[in-house]
Amino acid sequence: MIWLGLGIVIAGYLIGDGLKNFKNPNSKNILESLDENDDHELINESDVHHFVGISKEDAKHLISEHPSIPHILINNKVYYQKAKLREWLMKIGS
């Protein structure tokens, strides 16, 4: 019974979201709007190893070994802009 109720709630939300954008077919759905937020999301230097898929030790040496990696310095802390880092990884991977 709980699964049926949960299914009805989810279906109602999706139908409502679709009706909201019915007169504007070029509007973005919820998944596209979540991807849009990646453009400004920053990854802390201590967490970049998860995103890149390398060890913590290798992540500490990223800037010295790859000076072209897009990064910014805020209050003496290194951050990586998620979208630019993804582009850089795709560029060096090809």
XYZ file of N, CA and C in Angstrom:
282
model
N 0.819 -1.179 0.000
C 0.000 0.000 0.000
C 0.870 1.253 0.000
N 1.988 1.200 0.714
C 2.898 2.348 0.767
C 3.487 2.610 -0.618
N 3.827 1.547 -1.333
C 4.424 1.712 -2.663
C 3.441 2.341 -3.637
N 2.188 1.989 -3.516
C 1.160 2.565 -4.372
C 1.025 4.065 -4.103
N 1.004 4.430 -2.847
C 0.917 5.840 -2.464
C 2.121 6.629 -2.934
N 3.299 6.040 -2.774
C 4.524 6.690 -3.217
C 4.530 6.863 -4.731
N 4.051 5.864 -5.440
C 3.961 5.947 -6.904
C 3.011 7.034 -7.354
N 1.880 7.176 -6.662
C 0.912 8.219 -6.998
C 1.507 9.604 -6.754
N 2.238 9.760 -5.670
C 2.880 11.051 -5.363
C 3.900 11.411 -6.437
N 4.737 10.473 -6.821
C 5.754 10.726 -7.841
C 5.099 11.039 -9.182
N 4.076 10.272 -9.550
C 3.373 10.520 -10.812
C 2.726 11.898 -10.799
N 2.150 12.284 -9.690
C 1.542 13.612 -9.568
C 2.554 14.724 -9.745
N 3.720 14.542 -9.155
C 4.773 15.545 -9.298
C 5.225 15.665 -10.749
N 5.461 14.534 -11.393
C 5.927 14.552 -12.778
C 4.875 15.141 -13.724
N 3.615 14.808 -13.504
C 2.544 15.378 -14.330
C 2.449 16.882 -14.092
N 2.533 17.300 -12.848
C 2.490 18.730 -12.529
C 3.647 19.485 -13.147
N 4.828 18.911 -13.109
C 6.008 19.537 -13.711
C 5.830 19.642 -15.220
N 5.254 18.628 -15.830
C 5.017 18.656 -17.270
C 3.974 19.687 -17.648
N 2.912 19.805 -16.872
C 1.874 20.795 -17.148
C 2.385 22.215 -16.937
N 3.258 22.379 -15.984
C 3.818 23.700 -15.716
C 4.560 24.222 -16.946
N 5.217 23.336 -17.658
C 5.998 23.716 -18.823
C 5.267 23.442 -20.136
N 3.966 23.206 -20.079
C 3.206 22.835 -21.273
C 3.226 23.923 -22.339
N 3.085 25.185 -21.952
C 3.073 26.279 -22.915
C 4.469 26.759 -23.267
N 5.491 26.236 -22.605
C 6.870 26.623 -22.875
C 7.691 25.356 -23.103
N 7.625 24.774 -24.303
C 8.299 23.492 -24.542
C 9.823 23.569 -24.501
N 10.385 24.770 -24.573
C 11.845 24.908 -24.543
C 12.397 25.028 -23.133
N 11.531 25.025 -22.132
C 12.007 25.132 -20.760
C 12.715 23.842 -20.345
N 13.558 23.966 -19.347
C 14.353 22.821 -18.901
C 13.609 22.033 -17.838
N 13.781 20.718 -17.886
C 13.174 19.901 -16.844
C 14.082 19.904 -15.622
N 13.677 19.228 -14.593
C 14.411 19.270 -13.328
C 15.823 18.690 -13.450
N 16.003 17.655 -14.245
C 17.331 17.069 -14.404
C 18.268 18.005 -15.154
N 17.765 18.693 -16.172
C 18.593 19.648 -16.910
C 18.978 20.833 -16.034
N 18.075 21.265 -15.175
C 18.400 22.389 -14.302
C 19.432 21.987 -13.251
N 19.447 20.731 -12.844
C 20.473 20.270 -11.911
C 21.837 20.247 -12.575
N 21.913 19.843 -13.836
C 23.179 19.849 -14.563
C 23.698 21.259 -14.758
N 22.799 22.220 -14.887
C 23.178 23.609 -15.088
C 23.942 24.151 -13.884
N 23.616 23.662 -12.692
C 24.270 24.140 -11.483
C 25.719 23.681 -11.395
N 26.124 22.692 -12.176
C 27.509 22.224 -12.177
C 28.474 23.294 -12.645
N 27.992 24.240 -13.440
C 28.871 25.260 -13.994
C 29.557 26.073 -12.910
N 28.903 26.251 -11.782
C 29.448 27.099 -10.733
C 29.834 26.341 -9.477
N 29.693 25.039 -9.507
C 30.010 24.238 -8.324
C 31.521 24.091 -8.179
N 32.004 24.320 -6.974
C 33.437 24.200 -6.691
C 33.703 22.922 -5.916
N 34.823 22.296 -6.239
C 35.250 21.098 -5.533
C 36.485 21.465 -4.727
N 36.452 21.173 -3.448
C 37.584 21.430 -2.568
C 38.755 20.528 -2.959
N 39.957 21.019 -2.748
C 41.150 20.246 -3.096
C 41.176 18.889 -2.391
N 40.655 18.836 -1.180
C 40.676 17.569 -0.444
C 39.640 16.568 -0.965
N 38.696 17.028 -1.799
C 37.661 16.139 -2.330
C 37.803 15.851 -3.816
N 38.769 16.478 -4.468
C 38.898 16.342 -5.921
C 39.272 14.911 -6.327
N 39.904 14.173 -5.440
C 40.300 12.803 -5.792
C 39.077 11.924 -6.078
N 37.947 12.199 -5.419
C 36.709 11.441 -5.698
C 36.231 11.720 -7.118
N 36.249 12.984 -7.511
C 35.734 13.384 -8.819
C 36.622 12.869 -9.943
N 37.935 12.960 -9.764
C 38.877 12.566 -10.809
C 39.104 11.060 -10.811
N 38.984 10.430 -9.655
C 39.191 8.983 -9.566
C 40.648 8.614 -9.364
N 41.345 9.412 -8.556
C 42.756 9.150 -8.260
C 42.927 9.092 -6.747
N 44.130 8.735 -6.316
C 44.390 8.663 -4.878
C 44.552 10.070 -4.300
N 44.429 10.170 -2.990
C 44.598 11.462 -2.317
C 46.005 12.012 -2.523
N 46.988 11.128 -2.524
C 48.370 11.557 -2.709
C 48.573 12.162 -4.100
N 47.991 11.521 -5.118
C 48.101 12.048 -6.478
C 47.364 13.376 -6.612
N 46.247 13.512 -5.920
C 45.468 14.746 -5.979
C 46.246 15.924 -5.392
N 47.084 15.658 -4.394
C 47.873 16.730 -3.787
C 48.905 17.292 -4.766
N 49.324 16.502 -5.739
C 50.360 16.912 -6.676
C 49.809 17.324 -8.040
N 48.496 17.447 -8.165
C 47.888 17.762 -9.456
C 48.416 19.066 -10.045
N 48.429 20.130 -9.265
C 48.815 21.447 -9.785
C 50.288 21.491 -10.144
N 51.139 20.870 -9.342
C 52.572 20.891 -9.666
C 52.889 20.043 -10.889
N 52.184 18.937 -11.073
C 52.436 18.072 -12.222
C 51.693 18.527 -13.474
N 50.561 19.203 -13.294
C 49.736 19.668 -14.417
C 49.353 21.132 -14.180
N 50.250 22.057 -14.464
C 49.960 23.467 -14.195
C 48.786 24.018 -15.007
N 48.406 23.343 -16.093
C 47.299 23.831 -16.913
C 45.925 23.455 -16.350
N 45.894 22.697 -15.275
C 44.608 22.286 -14.697
C 43.870 23.528 -14.191
N 42.586 23.663 -14.548
C 41.845 24.850 -14.105
C 41.551 24.784 -12.611
N 42.046 25.773 -11.895
C 41.825 25.845 -10.452
C 41.805 27.313 -10.041
N 41.271 27.561 -8.861
C 41.270 28.912 -8.319
C 41.737 28.847 -6.870
N 42.260 29.954 -6.404
C 42.757 30.055 -5.038
C 41.871 31.047 -4.291
N 41.238 30.611 -3.220
C 40.403 31.471 -2.387
C 40.887 31.317 -0.956
N 41.346 32.415 -0.374
C 41.873 32.397 1.003
C 42.920 31.304 1.185
N 43.839 31.219 0.253
C 44.944 30.245 0.265
C 44.471 28.795 0.242
N 43.261 28.550 -0.239
C 42.756 27.193 -0.419
C 42.482 26.983 -1.903
N 42.806 25.805 -2.407
C 42.626 25.493 -3.819
C 41.254 24.864 -4.033
N 40.559 25.368 -5.064
C 39.265 24.834 -5.473
C 39.291 24.586 -6.976
N 38.503 23.622 -7.402
C 38.390 23.293 -8.815
C 36.942 23.506 -9.235
N 36.741 24.253 -10.332
C 35.394 24.442 -10.849
C 35.001 23.170 -11.587
N 33.924 22.562 -11.164
C 33.535 21.229 -11.625
C 33.408 21.149 -13.150
N 32.722 22.093 -13.771
C 32.509 22.052 -15.221
C 33.823 22.196 -15.981
N 34.671 23.129 -15.555
C 35.954 23.340 -16.239
C 36.888 22.161 -16.027
N 36.853 21.564 -14.838
C 37.679 20.387 -14.581
C 37.240 19.216 -15.454
N 35.921 19.055 -15.619
C 35.397 17.998 -16.489
C 35.871 18.213 -17.928
N 35.812 19.463 -18.417
C 36.284 19.776 -19.770
C 37.777 19.484 -19.910
N 38.557 19.865 -18.907
C 40.002 19.647 -18.942
C 40.321 18.158 -18.980
N 39.611 17.380 -18.185
C 39.827 15.935 -18.175
C 39.486 15.319 -19.536
N 38.409 15.781 -20.158
C 38.032 15.281 -21.473
C 39.102 15.655 -22.520
N 39.649 16.847 -22.388
C 40.663 17.331 -23.335
C 41.950 16.523 -23.224
N 42.413 16.266 -22.010
C 43.664 15.506 -21.882
C 43.447 14.019 -22.136
N 42.205 13.573 -22.022
C 41.894 12.169 -22.252
C 41.821 11.792 -23.729
N 41.668 12.805 -24.570
C 41.521 12.494 -26.005
C 42.827 12.633 -26.763
